[in-house]
Amino acid sequence: MATTVSPSGLLTISFFHFLLSKPAVSSPLIDQLNHPPPPNFLSTITNNCLHDSSLRYCNSTSSDLTNIFKSTIVAAHLCNLSNSPNCPTSFSFIDLRTRPKLAPLYLSFSFFWKYCPFSIKSIDLSNNSLAGPFPSQILNCTQIHSLDLSHNMLSGFLPVDSFTLLTNLSNLNLSYNQFSHEFDVEAISFFKRFNDSSFIHSGLLKSDRDYKFKMMTTILLLVGVSVLIASAIGCLVRRIGGRHKFSVRELTKATDGFSKERLVEKREKMEVYIGILKDGEEVEIEIQRGKVSSEFRRSFVKDCRVLVKVRHKNIVKVLGWCDEMEMRAVVMEREEGVSIEEWLMRSPPWKDRMKVAMEVVEAMSFLEEEWPQIRCDVKTTNVMVSEGGEPLILKLKVHDHPNSSSSSRDIYKFGVFLLQLIANNHIREEFEGSESRFVDWIAMHQHEKLRTVIDEKMKLSATAHEQVRQAIEIGLICTDLSTEKMLTVSQISSMLRVVYMPSMIQSVNGHQYHHRTRNKKKETT
Ligand SMILES: *[C@@H]1O[C@H](CO)[C@@H](O)[C@H](O)[C@H]1NC(C)=O
Ligand SMILES: *[C@@H]1O[C@H](CO)[C@@H](O)[C@H](O)[C@H]1NC(C)=O
Ligand SMILES: *[C@@H]1O[C@H](CO)[C@@H](O)[C@H](O)[C@H]1NC(C)=O
Ligand SMILES: *[C@@H]1O[C@H](CO)[C@@H](O)[C@H](O)[C@H]1NC(C)=O
Ligand SMILES: *[C@@H]1O[C@H](CO)[C@@H](O)[C@H](O)[C@H]1NC(C)=O
Ligand SMILES: *[C@@H]1O[C@H](CO)[C@@H](O)[C@H](O)[C@H]1NC(C)=O
Ligand SMILES: *[C@@H]1O[C@H](CO)[C@@H](O)[C@H](O)[C@H]1NC(C)=O
């Protein structure tokens, strides 16, 4: 067999001819992998390395011969499978898009990735339902220019340190995954070369954290502001004896000494753990470490004392807090579910969406009446739907001095939320990050082009269609910042009830559905 240098960094051209022409056609890949290397294999690669010492396998010991051999077999198959030209001598890209059976198989060949051919410049593993942690082995191909892992179900943290070795990477797509948010991807200098379109719905952007609803809560302890934003998942068990204060010792026990296995989210100043209390109850624990002013601590405890009293079936339950030494923590109950954002991707029927809107607005109305100092941050990423279809509001804020502007802000947010419950998925995504442009777009299309607004996957009866139309109007009323007259949440709630139960129309016809100011605006533009 001739031993010429292959530019792919694999083996000789003639060697591959041998592989592909004989067993490759008749026997499957796995069969070939079980063959031992041919007797002259060592001299073949030695010779290759004499000509080009940059080949990835050159500096490995001869004891790894079998793996090197196997890696060349996998490379040959993978090259062919990818329709890469001139296989495998100039194996330039791996294309395993939409190959959900093959992609995991090839990922499992760690010996291949270890000797990743230098010729490979592009790897596409998108749309494969790949689950589990980031497949770090592919980062052994440090020379790649392009990597696409979009539309999978990858979770856990991104291996940032390994990424930084990919100095030539100019095209990255991690969109549509469920990574955990350890940092703001925008804040890492390596990732600055990529724009947001590399991380859409990946769990890695600040604006996009739907991943967390599988598991988690967030209470942000904002330093210096007497505001506590709470978000959490849970309800189930009642606290015994109304005891809400936890000690560091209890929390240490509940989290196996704050073990890495129990850590589900980590940000600059905050960690979230899943813990198990003495009574066996599973909880989420948000922790902030470090010294803060005594004023901040007082205000933190004061806010917690309020939040533990709030009990509503559609509002997350805060079980207690810890304020000891240099640690502040909030303990919340935990429940399974998905974010509204994720839920909408499944195109739920109209009646389920309406139920969510009704229950959310009723929970807001409950807060307005019973706990005026508490505001909720209603967004498709801050509300989850439990497996039973019940919405749960995950973010709350305690204000020292609630005022009408915070109330109108809540109503605006609910309006956006309501419109998002109705809108086509692609419209929601298009205007992601710009609520006002989203609202303007809906307002502009609500009359003549209503069909383009409404999620086409909802099969609407004539009655339902009318309900949707009216719900859009209510959404637009809530988001109309130009009206003088301020609505209350309870008014919005009863307007929606009218839509939902048309028989009630007579009794509440005091409310006007027409969106005069916005129509005026439209006429002038
Ligand atoms: C292998 O080792 C030689 C000498 O130590 C070095 O010059 C070369 O860059 C190494 N090759 C690889 C691929 O690491
Ligand atoms: C892949 O292999 C098959 C036969 O095994 C061959 O017909 C085909 O041309 C090869 N494709 C490429 C891109 O080399
Ligand atoms: C993703 O895969 C599904 C089937 O698994 C297929 O229907 C769809 O067209 C693929 N999408 C893309 C963009 O390739
Ligand atoms: C690449 O492969 C080596 C083994 O050769 C391994 O030790 C290393 O962790 C791998 N790197 C990455 C980024 O996976
Ligand atoms: C990036 O490309 C340059 C120029 O082609 C090359 O010298 C360098 O080795 C590449 N970096 C990696 C990590 O492969
Ligand atoms: C983001 O980057 C991609 C390619 O990396 C480019 O096609 C796209 O236009 C960029 N988008 C924006 C908004 O800059
Ligand atoms: C990443 O993939 C998503 C979904 O396919 C796409 O919308 C986005 O533009 C892609 N981003 C880049 C940088 O290619």
XYZ file of C-alpha atoms and ligand atoms in Angstrom:
623
model
C 0.000 0.000 0.000
C 1.380 3.417 -0.931
C 1.861 5.885 1.865
C 1.193 9.369 0.673
C 0.253 12.250 2.922
C -3.388 12.994 3.098
C -4.299 16.626 3.516
C -7.171 15.611 5.725
C -4.721 14.567 8.361
C -6.186 11.134 8.337
C -4.485 8.475 6.368
C -3.235 7.894 2.917
C -5.464 8.082 -0.076
C -4.726 4.537 -0.987
C -5.461 3.350 2.483
C -8.943 4.762 2.277
C -9.480 3.247 -1.073
C -8.789 -0.032 0.527
C -11.299 0.633 3.282
C -14.083 1.894 1.126
C -13.772 -0.500 -1.702
C -13.658 -3.709 0.266
C -15.518 -4.094 3.534
C -17.155 -0.675 3.566
C -19.750 -1.465 0.989
C -20.799 -4.828 2.260
C -20.298 -4.660 6.012
C -21.694 -2.037 8.317
C -19.620 0.430 10.218
C -19.701 -1.466 13.476
C -18.321 -4.591 11.840
C -15.405 -2.657 10.500
C -14.709 -1.136 13.872
C -14.275 -4.617 15.260
C -11.490 -5.442 12.850
C -7.942 -5.004 14.093
C -5.740 -2.528 12.219
C -3.935 -4.016 9.204
C -0.362 -5.176 9.923
C 1.261 -2.290 8.099
C -0.877 0.334 9.805
C 1.824 1.619 12.112
C 4.243 2.173 9.261
C 1.481 3.888 7.290
C 0.818 6.482 9.942
C 4.456 6.830 10.888
C 5.195 7.667 7.335
C 2.320 10.154 7.255
C 3.665 11.825 10.338
C 7.131 12.097 8.897
C 5.650 14.230 6.183
C 3.288 16.182 8.371
C 3.818 16.230 12.113
C 0.738 18.373 12.656
C -1.571 15.416 12.213
C -3.576 14.989 15.379
C -2.598 11.379 15.941
C 1.122 11.840 15.448
C 2.147 12.447 19.017
C 0.130 9.623 20.480
C 1.679 6.410 21.550
C 1.547 3.316 19.454
C -0.633 1.674 22.093
C -3.444 3.817 20.796
C -3.099 2.383 17.331
C -6.466 0.672 17.463
C -8.241 3.906 18.304
C -6.441 5.780 15.573
C -7.421 3.080 13.153
C -11.023 3.153 14.283
C -11.080 6.921 14.025
C -10.089 6.713 10.389
C -12.905 4.293 9.697
C -15.448 6.541 11.362
C -14.033 9.510 9.481
C -14.431 7.759 6.175
C -18.053 6.859 6.899
C -18.903 10.226 8.340
C -17.390 12.004 5.393
C -19.398 9.957 2.969
C -22.563 10.309 5.039
C -22.131 14.092 5.010
C -21.733 14.187 1.262
C -18.501 15.957 1.892
C -16.536 16.171 -1.391
C -13.457 14.036 -2.058
C -13.916 11.714 0.858
C -11.986 11.345 2.987
C -8.805 12.989 1.792
C -10.182 16.479 2.178
C -12.925 15.815 4.673
C -14.190 19.371 5.138
C -17.538 19.256 6.906
C -19.747 17.109 9.072
C -23.361 17.412 8.138
C -25.620 15.440 10.441
C -28.594 17.777 10.293
C -31.909 16.082 11.063
C -30.281 12.671 11.577
C -31.569 11.978 15.106
C -30.562 8.311 14.957
C -27.091 8.790 13.543
C -25.958 11.932 15.328
C -25.794 10.369 18.817
C -24.033 7.312 17.399
C -21.291 9.382 15.833
C -21.024 11.568 18.913
C -20.381 8.448 20.957
C -17.196 7.625 19.038
C -14.917 9.520 21.383
C -11.844 8.110 19.628
C -12.928 9.881 16.484
C -13.288 13.286 18.144
C -10.016 12.873 19.949
C -8.267 12.653 16.573
C -10.613 15.062 14.838
C -9.190 15.594 11.331
C -7.753 19.065 10.858
C -9.460 19.337 7.506
C -12.925 19.609 9.091
C -14.009 23.238 9.111
C -17.695 22.963 9.762
C -19.926 20.825 11.969
C -23.692 20.800 11.769
C -25.616 18.679 14.276
C -28.785 20.730 14.293
C -32.347 19.463 14.630
C -31.538 16.114 16.236
C -33.283 16.180 19.609
C -29.889 15.705 21.223
C -30.430 15.755 24.979
C -28.111 15.970 27.942
C -25.010 18.040 28.512
C -23.070 19.862 25.818
C -21.148 17.299 23.696
C -17.727 18.658 24.660
C -15.887 16.122 22.545
C -16.660 18.079 19.392
C -14.679 20.972 20.815
C -11.597 18.816 20.280
C -11.929 19.977 16.685
C -10.380 23.281 17.689
C -9.838 24.350 14.082
C -13.499 24.611 13.063
C -14.977 27.802 11.669
C -18.612 26.879 12.006
C -20.668 24.980 14.569
C -24.416 24.490 14.514
C -26.144 22.749 17.412
C -29.466 24.522 17.078
C -32.807 22.799 17.605
C -31.717 20.205 20.114
C -32.478 19.709 23.786
C -29.030 20.231 25.211
C -28.947 21.327 28.823
C -26.508 22.165 31.584
C -23.705 24.669 31.440
C -21.695 25.642 28.408
C -18.024 24.522 28.550
C -16.740 28.069 28.222
C -13.062 27.314 28.739
C -13.010 24.752 25.943
C -14.870 27.131 23.656
C -12.192 29.752 23.959
C -9.754 27.349 22.249
C -11.807 27.624 19.055
C -10.032 30.740 17.921
C -11.207 30.495 14.321
C -14.880 29.965 15.073
C -16.814 32.601 13.186
C -20.226 31.032 12.933
C -21.999 29.544 15.942
C -25.590 28.513 16.435
C -26.794 27.266 19.821
C -30.373 28.463 19.353
C -33.287 26.382 20.590
C -31.684 24.425 23.380
C -32.191 24.386 27.124
C -28.859 25.414 28.519
C -28.522 26.610 32.055
C -27.671 30.155 32.602
C -24.419 30.444 34.466
C -23.431 33.827 33.118
C -24.584 36.271 30.544
C -23.223 34.954 27.316
C -22.981 38.558 26.178
C -20.493 39.191 28.950
C -17.920 36.613 27.881
C -15.447 38.113 25.469
C -15.173 34.978 23.350
C -18.882 35.088 22.565
C -18.925 38.779 21.714
C -18.185 37.994 18.077
C -21.634 36.387 17.798
C -24.913 38.251 17.882
C -28.140 37.205 19.591
C -29.231 35.131 16.632
C -26.669 32.534 17.719
C -28.484 32.072 21.036
C -32.215 32.392 20.338
C -34.169 30.414 22.929
C -31.033 28.693 24.058
C -31.384 29.641 27.706
C -28.176 31.627 27.397
C -29.461 35.111 26.774
C -30.584 37.447 29.483
C -33.863 37.955 27.713
C -34.440 34.294 27.190
C -34.618 31.899 30.033
C -37.337 29.461 29.304
C -35.076 26.583 30.227
C -35.422 27.411 33.857
C -39.053 26.582 34.150
C -38.372 22.922 34.098
C -36.787 23.294 37.396
C -36.338 26.596 38.847
C -37.107 29.815 40.447
C -35.405 33.078 40.752
C -35.499 35.479 43.538
C -33.173 38.265 42.674
C -31.849 40.121 45.596
C -31.181 43.520 44.185
C -28.559 45.260 46.210
C -29.416 48.716 47.350
C -32.971 48.674 46.124
C -35.722 47.858 48.487
C -37.234 45.582 45.942
C -37.343 41.869 46.045
C -38.132 40.135 42.862
C -39.321 36.704 43.604
C -40.023 33.984 41.216
C -40.376 30.390 41.988
C -42.238 27.285 41.271
C -44.231 25.377 43.709
C -47.136 24.803 45.937
C -47.995 21.304 47.316
C -46.979 21.162 50.958
C -47.880 23.594 53.688
C -45.263 24.766 56.134
C -45.691 23.353 59.543
C -46.198 25.756 62.352
C -45.706 28.812 60.155
C -41.986 28.772 60.759
C -40.303 30.651 57.966
C -36.787 31.266 59.131
C -34.132 28.860 57.973
C -30.636 28.581 59.337
C -27.516 28.172 57.247
C -27.162 24.777 58.862
C -30.564 23.637 57.659
C -29.847 24.836 54.146
C -26.435 23.193 54.135
C -28.099 19.940 55.059
C -30.853 20.332 52.501
C -28.338 20.821 49.692
C -25.735 18.235 50.746
C -23.388 21.018 51.699
C -24.277 23.153 48.645
C -23.027 20.403 46.396
C -22.499 20.906 42.709
C -25.058 18.219 41.924
C -27.749 20.295 43.550
C -26.761 23.558 41.919
C -29.121 24.392 39.076
C -28.265 27.947 38.263
C -25.405 30.241 38.940
C -25.106 33.894 38.223
C -22.747 36.576 39.267
C -24.207 37.128 42.692
C -26.672 34.323 43.019
C -26.938 30.572 43.145
C -30.013 28.407 42.912
C -30.086 24.982 44.489
C -32.628 22.247 44.658
C -32.780 21.057 48.210
C -34.666 18.546 50.282
C -35.932 19.671 53.641
C -35.988 17.524 56.749
C -39.588 16.535 56.110
C -38.680 15.327 52.615
C -40.124 18.271 50.783
C -38.290 19.314 47.643
C -37.595 23.030 47.460
C -35.666 25.588 45.530
C -33.230 27.724 47.376
C -31.867 30.955 46.041
C -28.743 32.143 47.677
C -26.880 35.374 47.695
C -23.572 35.504 49.491
C -21.467 38.396 50.609
C -21.700 41.383 52.846
C -24.519 43.830 52.423
C -25.580 46.808 54.468
C -27.691 46.267 57.543
C -30.333 48.400 55.918
C -30.459 46.035 52.969
C -30.760 43.055 55.309
C -33.600 44.653 57.203
C -35.441 45.399 54.029
C -34.790 41.897 52.699
C -36.332 40.297 55.774
C -39.205 42.726 55.746
C -40.009 41.826 52.146
C -39.710 38.115 52.866
C -42.104 38.429 55.767
C -44.650 39.805 53.333
C -44.029 37.285 50.592
C -44.427 34.231 52.830
C -47.949 35.360 53.612
C -49.102 35.587 50.014
C -51.115 32.531 49.199
C -52.935 32.153 45.919
C -53.179 29.090 43.735
C -51.695 30.940 40.774
C -48.870 32.656 42.614
C -45.647 31.002 43.560
C -45.239 30.162 47.248
C -42.331 31.496 49.204
C -41.717 29.217 52.184
C -39.135 31.170 54.058
C -35.802 32.868 54.105
C -32.407 32.790 55.671
C -30.468 35.823 56.801
C -27.425 34.729 58.662
C -23.781 35.601 58.611
C -22.976 36.540 55.047
C -25.792 34.635 53.414
C -29.264 35.528 52.355
C -31.512 32.886 50.896
C -35.090 32.469 49.848
C -36.732 29.064 50.025
C -39.580 28.208 47.706
C -41.645 25.206 46.890
C -41.120 23.519 43.588
C -43.386 22.278 40.856
C -42.932 20.779 37.428
C -44.107 22.650 34.406
C -43.046 24.695 31.412
C -42.871 28.397 30.732
C -45.731 29.945 28.813
C -43.241 30.697 26.093
C -42.429 27.045 25.673
C -46.046 26.032 26.118
C -47.143 28.302 23.277
C -44.728 26.569 20.939
C -46.955 23.512 21.349
C -49.928 25.493 20.055
C -52.412 24.849 22.877
C -56.122 25.273 22.080
C -57.819 28.627 22.594
C -59.785 27.595 25.656
C -56.579 26.653 27.491
C -55.007 29.978 26.577
C -58.086 31.835 27.727
C -58.004 29.953 31.018
C -54.394 31.020 31.525
C -55.241 34.663 30.772
C -58.225 34.605 33.133
C -56.373 33.013 36.006
C -53.354 35.257 35.647
C -55.451 38.392 35.644
C -57.424 37.116 38.609
C -54.228 36.493 40.531
C -53.116 40.034 39.664
C -56.431 41.340 40.814
C -56.057 39.418 44.073
C -52.701 41.105 44.631
C -54.107 44.504 43.784
C -56.764 44.111 46.420
C -55.021 42.154 49.147
C -51.358 43.045 48.727
C -51.128 46.393 46.973
C -47.420 46.634 47.764
C -46.694 43.517 45.713
C -46.381 43.742 41.972
C -45.976 40.878 39.608
C -43.899 40.818 36.510
C -46.136 39.023 34.046
C -44.293 37.787 30.980
C -44.322 34.604 28.953
C -41.015 33.706 30.563
C -42.148 34.541 34.095
C -45.322 32.523 34.175
C -45.350 28.780 33.963
C -48.038 26.233 33.241
C -48.153 23.200 35.460
C -48.839 19.778 34.106
C -52.469 20.254 35.089
C -52.705 23.375 32.900
C -52.697 25.819 35.820
C -50.701 29.016 35.368
C -48.322 30.080 38.099
C -46.851 33.568 38.350
C -43.191 33.329 39.217
C -42.016 36.875 39.698
C -43.100 39.247 42.395
C -41.775 42.538 43.591
C -42.361 44.240 46.890
C -42.594 48.011 46.630
C -42.261 50.337 49.537
C -44.527 52.895 47.970
C -46.799 51.448 45.354
C -48.062 54.072 42.974
C -50.238 54.358 39.933
C -47.360 54.271 37.486
C -46.250 50.840 38.682
C -49.840 49.715 38.393
C -50.143 50.907 34.799
C -46.862 49.192 34.026
C -48.338 45.907 35.310
C -51.385 46.389 33.147
C -49.240 47.138 30.125
C -47.308 43.938 30.738
C -50.459 41.925 31.089
C -51.676 43.396 27.789
C -48.511 42.274 26.035
C -48.858 38.873 27.698
C -52.457 38.543 26.502
C -51.525 39.484 22.942
C -48.672 36.989 23.036
C -51.072 34.265 24.110
C -52.915 34.860 20.866
C -50.249 35.794 18.351
C -48.648 33.583 15.792
C -45.412 32.062 17.092
C -43.298 33.628 14.365
C -44.666 37.098 15.094
C -43.853 36.686 18.765
C -40.330 35.713 17.889
C -39.862 38.418 15.316
C -40.594 41.134 17.841
C -38.913 39.449 20.735
C -37.201 42.104 22.775
C -39.396 44.924 21.550
C -42.754 44.889 23.246
C -43.825 48.206 21.834
C -43.104 47.227 18.254
C -44.963 43.977 18.803
C -47.972 45.839 20.138
C -47.859 48.372 17.302
C -47.710 45.607 14.771
C -50.791 43.927 16.244
C -52.631 47.232 16.400
C -51.851 47.852 12.769
C -53.102 44.461 11.653
C -56.033 43.968 13.981
C -58.692 45.055 11.492
C -57.972 44.111 7.917
C -55.350 41.485 8.547
C -56.581 39.844 11.726
C -55.735 36.422 10.350
C -52.054 37.198 10.176
C -52.100 38.090 13.868
C -53.768 35.008 15.322
C -51.876 31.762 15.775
C -52.995 29.807 12.760
C -52.549 26.527 14.600
C -55.570 27.252 16.784
C -58.630 25.760 15.190
C -61.183 28.439 15.936
C -64.935 28.145 15.770
C -66.859 31.297 14.873
C -67.551 31.967 18.568
C -63.945 31.412 19.511
C -62.810 33.670 16.704
C -64.971 36.447 18.064
C -63.546 35.847 21.553
C -60.036 36.091 20.185
C -60.862 39.315 18.386
C -62.228 40.853 21.577
C -59.312 39.603 23.618
C -56.968 41.347 21.172
C -58.885 44.558 21.742
C -58.514 44.197 25.481
C -54.805 43.525 25.033
C -54.538 46.723 23.031
C -56.448 48.710 25.635
C -54.046 47.502 28.318
C -51.056 48.495 26.232
C -52.343 51.859 25.153
C -50.103 54.275 26.971
C -51.817 57.324 25.532
C -55.117 56.997 27.375
C -55.707 59.330 30.257
C -58.090 57.131 32.141
C -56.358 54.460 34.158
C -57.902 51.056 34.282
C -57.605 48.804 37.269
C -56.674 45.160 37.078
C -60.136 44.169 38.287
C -61.678 46.072 35.407
C -59.493 44.202 32.928
C -60.453 41.007 34.678
C -64.160 41.617 34.307
C -63.745 42.643 30.681
C -62.105 39.329 29.968
C -64.794 37.499 31.840
C -67.310 39.093 29.524
C -65.428 37.836 26.505
C -65.217 34.389 27.965
C -68.840 34.247 29.033
C -70.802 36.236 26.471
C -73.983 35.874 28.487
C -72.573 38.440 30.875
C -72.266 41.129 28.242
C -75.373 42.965 29.388
C -74.107 43.467 32.888
C -70.788 45.065 32.096
C -71.436 47.103 29.034
C -70.026 50.117 30.796
C -66.613 49.187 29.541
C -65.592 50.378 26.166
C -63.666 48.064 23.986
C -62.728 50.516 21.327
C -59.301 51.617 20.986
C -59.853 55.124 19.859
C -56.490 56.713 20.415
C -54.580 54.036 18.655
C -56.914 54.150 15.691
C -56.364 57.857 15.531
C -52.648 57.338 15.534
C -53.028 54.927 12.685
C -54.984 57.422 10.630
C -52.333 60.043 10.980
C -49.504 57.776 9.912
C 4.030 16.657 18.246
O 5.269 16.858 18.913
C 6.190 17.636 18.154
C 7.474 17.660 18.901
O 7.314 17.526 20.256
C 5.622 19.028 17.954
O 6.500 19.819 17.180
C 4.276 18.925 17.237
O 3.705 20.184 17.092
C 3.363 17.991 17.977
N 2.165 17.802 17.199
C 0.948 17.917 17.688
C -0.179 17.673 16.742
O 0.722 18.201 18.859
C -20.616 7.082 -0.364
O -20.471 5.689 -0.545
C -21.260 5.155 -1.574
C -21.050 3.673 -1.640
O -20.586 3.171 -0.466
C -20.881 5.770 -2.895
O -21.712 5.289 -3.912
C -21.037 7.269 -2.782
O -20.601 7.874 -3.968
C -20.224 7.786 -1.642
N -20.484 9.201 -1.490
C -19.525 10.097 -1.387
C -19.939 11.507 -1.234
O -18.365 9.773 -1.410
C -36.248 19.030 11.723
O -36.619 17.686 11.862
C -37.975 17.420 11.590
C -38.207 15.937 11.806
O -37.472 15.479 12.872
C -38.316 17.795 10.153
O -39.673 17.588 9.916
C -37.949 19.252 9.929
O -38.145 19.589 8.579
C -36.512 19.511 10.305
N -36.247 20.937 10.210
C -35.190 21.424 9.562
C -35.049 22.909 9.557
O -34.377 20.723 8.991
C -9.784 16.590 23.708
O -9.228 15.311 23.822
C -8.349 15.129 24.922
C -7.824 13.738 24.845
O -6.958 13.648 23.791
C -9.052 15.412 26.217
O -8.190 15.265 27.317
C -9.588 16.800 26.187
O -10.317 17.065 27.350
C -10.472 17.015 24.978
N -10.854 18.377 24.898
C -12.132 18.756 24.871
C -12.379 20.202 24.715
O -13.035 17.981 24.950
C -6.850 29.337 12.946
O -6.444 29.638 11.626
C -5.064 29.986 11.508
C -4.816 30.394 10.065
O -5.322 29.463 9.181
C -4.211 28.809 11.940
O -2.859 29.123 11.857
C -4.557 28.436 13.372
O -3.867 27.287 13.746
C -6.055 28.171 13.483
N -6.411 27.929 14.877
C -6.813 26.756 15.334
C -7.177 26.694 16.770
O -6.891 25.771 14.631
C -25.989 38.014 13.148
O -24.971 37.233 12.596
C -25.332 36.492 11.436
C -24.181 35.660 10.987
O -23.303 35.357 11.989
C -25.763 37.457 10.332
O -26.204 36.719 9.223
C -26.883 38.330 10.835
O -27.196 39.288 9.870
C -26.488 39.027 12.123
N -27.666 39.717 12.634
C -27.617 40.948 13.107
C -28.890 41.505 13.615
O -26.573 41.586 13.136
C -29.567 29.921 14.244
O -30.661 29.100 13.985
C -31.900 29.739 14.129
C -32.985 28.725 13.948
O -32.749 27.881 12.875
C -31.987 30.871 13.131
O -33.199 31.543 13.289
C -30.837 31.818 13.370
O -30.827 32.840 12.394
C -29.525 31.094 13.306
N -28.456 31.989 13.670
C -27.284 32.028 13.027
C -26.256 32.983 13.533
O -27.047 31.310 12.073
